[in-house]
Backbone as numpy.savetxt, mean C-alpha at the origin, in Angstrom:
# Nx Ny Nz CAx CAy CAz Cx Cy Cz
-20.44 -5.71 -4.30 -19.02 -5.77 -4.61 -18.20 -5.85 -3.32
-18.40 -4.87 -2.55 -17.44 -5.43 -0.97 -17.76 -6.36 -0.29
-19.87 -6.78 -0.44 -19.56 -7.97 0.37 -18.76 -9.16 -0.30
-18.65 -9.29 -1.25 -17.96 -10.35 -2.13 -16.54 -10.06 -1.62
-15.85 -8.87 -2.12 -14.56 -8.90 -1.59 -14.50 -9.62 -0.23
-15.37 -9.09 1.31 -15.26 -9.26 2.48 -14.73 -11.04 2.97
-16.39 -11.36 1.97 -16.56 -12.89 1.56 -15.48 -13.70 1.58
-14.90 -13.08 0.29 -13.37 -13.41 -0.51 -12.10 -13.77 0.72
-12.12 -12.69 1.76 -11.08 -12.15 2.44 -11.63 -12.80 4.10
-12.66 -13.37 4.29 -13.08 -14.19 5.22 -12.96 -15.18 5.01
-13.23 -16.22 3.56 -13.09 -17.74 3.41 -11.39 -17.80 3.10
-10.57 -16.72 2.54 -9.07 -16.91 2.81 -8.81 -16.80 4.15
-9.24 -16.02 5.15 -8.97 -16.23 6.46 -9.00 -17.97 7.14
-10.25 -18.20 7.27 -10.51 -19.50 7.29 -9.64 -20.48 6.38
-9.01 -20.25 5.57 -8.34 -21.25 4.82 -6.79 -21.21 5.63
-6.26 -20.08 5.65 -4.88 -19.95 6.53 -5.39 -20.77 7.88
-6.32 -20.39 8.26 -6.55 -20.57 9.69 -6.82 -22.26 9.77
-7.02 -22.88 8.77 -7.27 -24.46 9.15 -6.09 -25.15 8.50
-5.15 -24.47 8.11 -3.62 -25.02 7.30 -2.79 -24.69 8.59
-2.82 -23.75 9.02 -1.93 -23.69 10.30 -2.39 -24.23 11.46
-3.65 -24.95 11.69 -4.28 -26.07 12.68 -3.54 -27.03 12.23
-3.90 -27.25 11.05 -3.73 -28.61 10.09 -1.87 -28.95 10.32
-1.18 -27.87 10.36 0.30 -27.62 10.17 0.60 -28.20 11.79
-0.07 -27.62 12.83 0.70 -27.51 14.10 -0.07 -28.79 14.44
-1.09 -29.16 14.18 -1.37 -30.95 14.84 -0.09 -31.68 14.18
0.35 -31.66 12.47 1.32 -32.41 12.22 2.09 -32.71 12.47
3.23 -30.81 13.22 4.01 -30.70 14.03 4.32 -31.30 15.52
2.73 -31.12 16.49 2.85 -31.91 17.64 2.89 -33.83 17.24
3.04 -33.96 16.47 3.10 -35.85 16.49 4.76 -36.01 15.80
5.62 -35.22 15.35 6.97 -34.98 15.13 7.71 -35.34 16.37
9.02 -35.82 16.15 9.65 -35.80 17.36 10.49 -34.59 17.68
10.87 -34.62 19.01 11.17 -33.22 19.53 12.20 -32.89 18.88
12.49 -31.37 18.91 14.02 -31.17 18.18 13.63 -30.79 16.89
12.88 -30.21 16.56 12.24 -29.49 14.84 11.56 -28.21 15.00
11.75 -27.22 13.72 11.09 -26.45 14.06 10.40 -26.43 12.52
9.11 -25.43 12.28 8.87 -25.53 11.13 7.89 -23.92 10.79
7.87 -23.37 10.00 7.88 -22.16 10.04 6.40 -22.01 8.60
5.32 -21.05 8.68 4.90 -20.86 8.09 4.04 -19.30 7.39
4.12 -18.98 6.31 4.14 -17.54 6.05 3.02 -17.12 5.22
1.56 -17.16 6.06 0.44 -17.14 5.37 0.01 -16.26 4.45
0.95 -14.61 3.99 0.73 -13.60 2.69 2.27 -13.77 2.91
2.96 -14.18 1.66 4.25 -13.96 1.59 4.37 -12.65 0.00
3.24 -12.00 0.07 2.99 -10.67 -1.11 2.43 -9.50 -0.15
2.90 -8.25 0.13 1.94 -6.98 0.87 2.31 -6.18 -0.18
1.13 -5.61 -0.42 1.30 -4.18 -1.08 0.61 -3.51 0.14
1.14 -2.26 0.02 1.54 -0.93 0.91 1.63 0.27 0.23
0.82 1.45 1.09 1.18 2.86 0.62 2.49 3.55 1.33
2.52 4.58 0.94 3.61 5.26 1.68 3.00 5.45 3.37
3.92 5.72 4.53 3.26 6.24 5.84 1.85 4.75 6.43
1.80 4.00 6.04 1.29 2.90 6.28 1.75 2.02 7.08
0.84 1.06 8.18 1.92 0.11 9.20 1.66 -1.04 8.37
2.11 -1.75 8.11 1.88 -3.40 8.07 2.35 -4.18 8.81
1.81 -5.76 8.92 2.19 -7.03 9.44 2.90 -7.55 9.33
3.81 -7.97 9.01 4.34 -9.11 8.66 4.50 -10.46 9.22
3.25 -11.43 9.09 2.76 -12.25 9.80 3.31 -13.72 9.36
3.46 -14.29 10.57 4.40 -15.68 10.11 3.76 -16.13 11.49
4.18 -18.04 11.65 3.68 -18.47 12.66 4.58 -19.09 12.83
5.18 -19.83 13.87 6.13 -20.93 14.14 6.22 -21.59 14.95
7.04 -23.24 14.69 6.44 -24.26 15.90 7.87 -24.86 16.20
7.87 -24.82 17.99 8.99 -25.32 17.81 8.93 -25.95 19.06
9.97 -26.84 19.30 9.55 -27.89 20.93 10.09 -27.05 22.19
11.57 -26.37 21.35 12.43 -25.92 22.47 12.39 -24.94 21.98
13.71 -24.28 23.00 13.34 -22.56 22.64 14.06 -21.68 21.07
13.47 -20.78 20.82 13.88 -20.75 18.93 14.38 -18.95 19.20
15.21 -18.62 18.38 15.53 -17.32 18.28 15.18 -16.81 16.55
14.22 -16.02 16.66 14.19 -15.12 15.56 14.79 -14.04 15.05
14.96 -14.31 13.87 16.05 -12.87 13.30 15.10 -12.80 12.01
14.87 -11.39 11.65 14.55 -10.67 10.34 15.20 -9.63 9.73
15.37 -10.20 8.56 16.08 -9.33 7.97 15.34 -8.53 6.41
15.94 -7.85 6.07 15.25 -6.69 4.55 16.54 -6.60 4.16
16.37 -7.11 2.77 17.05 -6.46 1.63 16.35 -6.08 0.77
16.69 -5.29 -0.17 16.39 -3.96 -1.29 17.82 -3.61 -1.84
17.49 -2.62 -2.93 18.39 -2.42 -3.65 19.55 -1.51 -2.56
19.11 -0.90 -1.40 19.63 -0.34 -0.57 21.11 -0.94 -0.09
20.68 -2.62 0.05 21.58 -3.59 0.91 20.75 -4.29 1.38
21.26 -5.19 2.31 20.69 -5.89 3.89 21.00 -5.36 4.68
19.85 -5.12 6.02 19.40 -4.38 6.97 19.05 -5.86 7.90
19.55 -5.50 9.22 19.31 -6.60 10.20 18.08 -5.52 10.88
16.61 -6.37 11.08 15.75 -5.42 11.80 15.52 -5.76 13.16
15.56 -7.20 13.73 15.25 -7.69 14.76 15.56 -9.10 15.17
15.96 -9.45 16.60 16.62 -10.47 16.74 15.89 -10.33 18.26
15.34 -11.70 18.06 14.84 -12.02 20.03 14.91 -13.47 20.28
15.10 -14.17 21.10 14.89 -15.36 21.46 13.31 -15.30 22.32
12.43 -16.29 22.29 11.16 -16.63 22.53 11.09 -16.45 24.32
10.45 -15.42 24.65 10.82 -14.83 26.35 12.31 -14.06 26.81
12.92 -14.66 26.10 13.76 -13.15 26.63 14.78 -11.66 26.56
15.02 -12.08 25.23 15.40 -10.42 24.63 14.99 -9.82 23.41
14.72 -8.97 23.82 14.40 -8.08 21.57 15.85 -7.46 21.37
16.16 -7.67 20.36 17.59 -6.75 19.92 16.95 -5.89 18.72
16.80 -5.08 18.73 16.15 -4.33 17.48 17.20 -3.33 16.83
17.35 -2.87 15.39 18.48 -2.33 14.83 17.89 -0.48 15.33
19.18 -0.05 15.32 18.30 1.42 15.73 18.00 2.00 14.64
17.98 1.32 13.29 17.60 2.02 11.98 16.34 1.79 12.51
15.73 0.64 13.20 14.13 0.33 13.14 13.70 0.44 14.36
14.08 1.14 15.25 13.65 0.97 16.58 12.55 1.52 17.40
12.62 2.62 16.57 10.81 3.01 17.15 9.91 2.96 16.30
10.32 2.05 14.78 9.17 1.20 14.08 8.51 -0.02 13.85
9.41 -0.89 15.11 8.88 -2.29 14.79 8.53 -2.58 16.22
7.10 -3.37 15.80 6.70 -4.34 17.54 7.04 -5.74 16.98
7.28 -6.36 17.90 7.21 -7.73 17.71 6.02 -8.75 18.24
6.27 -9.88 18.27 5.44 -10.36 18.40 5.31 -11.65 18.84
4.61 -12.74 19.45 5.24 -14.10 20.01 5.52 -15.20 18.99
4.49 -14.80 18.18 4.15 -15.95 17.23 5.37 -15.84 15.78
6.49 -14.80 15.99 7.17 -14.22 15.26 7.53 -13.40 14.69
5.94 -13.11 14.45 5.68 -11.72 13.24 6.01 -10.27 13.95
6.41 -9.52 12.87 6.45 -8.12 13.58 5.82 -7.23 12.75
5.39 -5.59 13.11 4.92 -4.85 12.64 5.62 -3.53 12.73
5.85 -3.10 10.98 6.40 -1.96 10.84 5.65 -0.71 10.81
5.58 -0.15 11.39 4.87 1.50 11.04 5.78 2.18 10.21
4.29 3.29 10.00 4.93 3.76 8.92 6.14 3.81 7.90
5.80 3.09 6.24 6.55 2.38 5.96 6.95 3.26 5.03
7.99 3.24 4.09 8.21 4.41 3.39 8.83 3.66 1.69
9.17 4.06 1.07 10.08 3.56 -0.14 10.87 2.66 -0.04
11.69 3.19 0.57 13.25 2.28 1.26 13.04 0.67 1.75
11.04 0.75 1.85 10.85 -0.14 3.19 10.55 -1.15 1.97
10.51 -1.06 0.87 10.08 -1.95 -0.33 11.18 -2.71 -0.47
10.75 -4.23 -0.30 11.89 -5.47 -0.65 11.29 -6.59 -0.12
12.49 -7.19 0.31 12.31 -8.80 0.55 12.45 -8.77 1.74
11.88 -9.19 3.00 12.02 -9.75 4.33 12.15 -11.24 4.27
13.40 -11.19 5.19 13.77 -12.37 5.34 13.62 -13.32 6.73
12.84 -14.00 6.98 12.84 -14.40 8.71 13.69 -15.98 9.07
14.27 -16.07 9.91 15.11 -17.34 9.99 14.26 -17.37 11.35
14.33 -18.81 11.69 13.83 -19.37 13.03 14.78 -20.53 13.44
15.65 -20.27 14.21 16.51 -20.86 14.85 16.04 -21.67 16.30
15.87 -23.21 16.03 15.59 -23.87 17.34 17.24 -24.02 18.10
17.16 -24.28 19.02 18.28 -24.47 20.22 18.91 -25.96 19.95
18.47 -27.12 19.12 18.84 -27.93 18.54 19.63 -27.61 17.33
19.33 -26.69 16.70 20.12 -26.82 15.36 19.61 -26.52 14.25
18.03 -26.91 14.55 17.54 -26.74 13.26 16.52 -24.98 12.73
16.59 -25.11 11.98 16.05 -23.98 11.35 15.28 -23.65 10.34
14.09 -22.58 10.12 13.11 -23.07 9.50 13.40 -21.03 8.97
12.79 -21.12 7.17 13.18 -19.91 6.72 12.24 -19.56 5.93
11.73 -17.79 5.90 10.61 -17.45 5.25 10.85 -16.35 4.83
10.07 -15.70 3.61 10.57 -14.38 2.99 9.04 -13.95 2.46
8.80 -12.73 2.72 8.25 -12.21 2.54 8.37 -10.63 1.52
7.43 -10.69 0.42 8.05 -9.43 -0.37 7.17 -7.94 -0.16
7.70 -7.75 0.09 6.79 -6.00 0.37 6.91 -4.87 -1.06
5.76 -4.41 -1.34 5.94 -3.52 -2.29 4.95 -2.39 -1.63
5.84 -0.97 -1.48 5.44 0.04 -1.25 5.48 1.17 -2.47
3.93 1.90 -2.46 3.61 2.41 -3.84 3.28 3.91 -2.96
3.37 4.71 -3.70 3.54 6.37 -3.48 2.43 6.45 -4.32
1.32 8.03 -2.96 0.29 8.08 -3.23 0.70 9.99 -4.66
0.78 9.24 -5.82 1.23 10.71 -6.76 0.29 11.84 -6.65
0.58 12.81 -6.04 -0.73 14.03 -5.44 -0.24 14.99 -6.61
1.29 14.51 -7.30 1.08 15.73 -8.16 0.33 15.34 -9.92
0.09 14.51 -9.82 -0.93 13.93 -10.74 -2.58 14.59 -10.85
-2.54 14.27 -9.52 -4.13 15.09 -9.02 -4.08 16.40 -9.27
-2.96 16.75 -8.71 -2.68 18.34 -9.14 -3.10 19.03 -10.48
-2.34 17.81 -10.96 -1.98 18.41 -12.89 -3.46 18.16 -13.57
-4.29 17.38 -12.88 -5.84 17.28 -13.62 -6.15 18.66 -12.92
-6.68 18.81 -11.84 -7.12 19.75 -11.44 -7.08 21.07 -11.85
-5.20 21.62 -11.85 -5.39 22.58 -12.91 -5.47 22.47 -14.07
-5.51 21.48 -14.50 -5.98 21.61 -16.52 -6.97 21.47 -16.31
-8.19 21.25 -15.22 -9.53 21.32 -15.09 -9.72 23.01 -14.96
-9.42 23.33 -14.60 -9.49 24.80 -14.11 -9.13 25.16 -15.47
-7.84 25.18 -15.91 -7.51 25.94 -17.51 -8.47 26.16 -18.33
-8.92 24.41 -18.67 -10.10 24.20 -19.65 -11.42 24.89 -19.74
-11.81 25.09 -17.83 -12.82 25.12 -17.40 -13.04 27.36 -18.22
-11.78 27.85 -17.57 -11.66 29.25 -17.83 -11.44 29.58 -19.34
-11.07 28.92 -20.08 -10.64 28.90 -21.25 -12.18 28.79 -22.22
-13.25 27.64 -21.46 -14.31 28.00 -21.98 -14.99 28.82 -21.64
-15.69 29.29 -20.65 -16.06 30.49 -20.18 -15.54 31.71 -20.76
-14.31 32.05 -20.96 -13.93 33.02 -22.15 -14.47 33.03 -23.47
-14.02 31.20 -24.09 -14.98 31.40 -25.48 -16.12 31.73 -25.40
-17.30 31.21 -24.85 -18.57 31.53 -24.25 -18.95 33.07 -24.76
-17.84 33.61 -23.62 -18.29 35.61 -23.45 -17.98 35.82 -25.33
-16.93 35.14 -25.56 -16.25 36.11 -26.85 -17.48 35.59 -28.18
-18.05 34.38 -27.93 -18.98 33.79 -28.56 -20.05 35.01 -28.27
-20.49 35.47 -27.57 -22.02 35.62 -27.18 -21.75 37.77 -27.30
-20.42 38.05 -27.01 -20.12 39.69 -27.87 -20.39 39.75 -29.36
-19.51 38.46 -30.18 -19.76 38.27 -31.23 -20.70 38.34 -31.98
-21.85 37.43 -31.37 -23.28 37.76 -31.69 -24.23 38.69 -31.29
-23.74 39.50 -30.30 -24.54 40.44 -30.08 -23.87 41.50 -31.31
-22.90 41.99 -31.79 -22.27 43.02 -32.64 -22.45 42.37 -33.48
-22.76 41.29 -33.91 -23.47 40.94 -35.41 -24.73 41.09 -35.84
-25.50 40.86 -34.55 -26.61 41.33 -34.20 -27.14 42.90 -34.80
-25.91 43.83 -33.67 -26.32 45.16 -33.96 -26.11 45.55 -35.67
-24.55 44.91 -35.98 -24.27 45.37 -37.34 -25.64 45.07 -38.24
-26.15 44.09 -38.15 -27.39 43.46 -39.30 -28.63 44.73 -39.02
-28.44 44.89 -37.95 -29.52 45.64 -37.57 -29.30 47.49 -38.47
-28.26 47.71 -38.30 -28.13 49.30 -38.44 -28.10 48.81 -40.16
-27.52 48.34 -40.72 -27.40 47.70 -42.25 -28.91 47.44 -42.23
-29.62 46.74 -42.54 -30.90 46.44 -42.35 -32.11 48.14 -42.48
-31.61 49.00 -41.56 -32.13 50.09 -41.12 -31.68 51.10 -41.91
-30.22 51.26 -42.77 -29.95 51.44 -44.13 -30.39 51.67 -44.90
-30.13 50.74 -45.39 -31.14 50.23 -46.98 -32.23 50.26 -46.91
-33.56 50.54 -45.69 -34.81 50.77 -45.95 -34.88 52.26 -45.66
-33.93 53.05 -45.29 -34.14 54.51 -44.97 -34.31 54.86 -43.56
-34.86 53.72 -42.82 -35.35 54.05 -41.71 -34.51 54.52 -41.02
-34.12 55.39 -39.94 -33.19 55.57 -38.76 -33.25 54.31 -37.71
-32.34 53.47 -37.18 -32.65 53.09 -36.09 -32.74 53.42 -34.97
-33.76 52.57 -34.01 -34.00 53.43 -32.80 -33.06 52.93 -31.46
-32.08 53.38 -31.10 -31.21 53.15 -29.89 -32.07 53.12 -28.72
């Protein structure tokens, strides 16, 4: 079963990886002055406290400025803005959670609720043109009080039988004795304690 998954998650590697060859030879025979942008998982699922990628590639002749942005039901959030070599502008909502990266992409640590939505990336060439990608993030909460609530109704159940058990096994012993002294009765005999 995992090597299959692995399998699965190696021949999709290889598939991104010869579409974005395939993409940037197309791009170098273009004339100058284009940019073109590509967003190989535009779906992440995520736990809570988790970093992810957010991986994009981009081609451009001249120099391009990236901006990303997140919206959620929160609003829009500006997270990062750099031009290609020479500045990061990062929002200080995100500033000691995001790296960036050359190829575009950036990475959020630890991600939380809030961090669930739509990323938005624009790629701005110095010509004019511009190339746009969105990516959707869904962050899921690990429910510990779920685990909880089995656990102690495991325990309840668990004590609850162990009681019947004892009250089962008194029962039959004092039915036991009663048959016995009745028994010892009706034939005259005394019983012997």
């Amino acid at each position: 079963m995992v090597e299959a998954f692995l399998l699965s998650q190696i021949i999709n590697v290889y598939v991104v990886f010869k579409y974005v060859c395939y993409f940037y030879k197309k791009h170098k025979e273009k004339a100058p002055g284009g940019v073109s942008l590509v967003v190989p998982q535009p779906n992440i699922n995520a736990t809570v406290a988790q970093n992810i990628l957010l991986s994009v590639e981009y081609f451009c002749r001249g120099v391009a400025t990236i901006e990303w942005k997140h919206v959620s039901s929160w609003g829009t959030t500006s997270i990062v803005e750099w031009r290609s070599g020479n500045y990061v502008n990062i929002s200080t909502v995100y500033k000691d959670r995001v790296t960036t990266f050359e190829n575009g992409s950036i990475q959020l640590r630890n991600v939380g609720m809030r961090d669930a939505g739509y990323y938005f990336v624009t790629v701005m060439e110095e010509h004019g043109t511009n190339a746009y990608g969105t990516i959707v993030v869904n962050v899921y909460e690990i429910i510990y009080e779920d685990l909880h609530f089995v656990a102690v109704l495991f325990a309840f159940l668990a004590a609850v039988s162990a009681i019947l058990i004892c009250f089962m096994w008194l029962c039959n012993k004092s039915l036991h004795l009663f048959q016995k002294k009745t028994t010892h009765k009706l034939t005259g005999i005394s019983p012997k304690l």
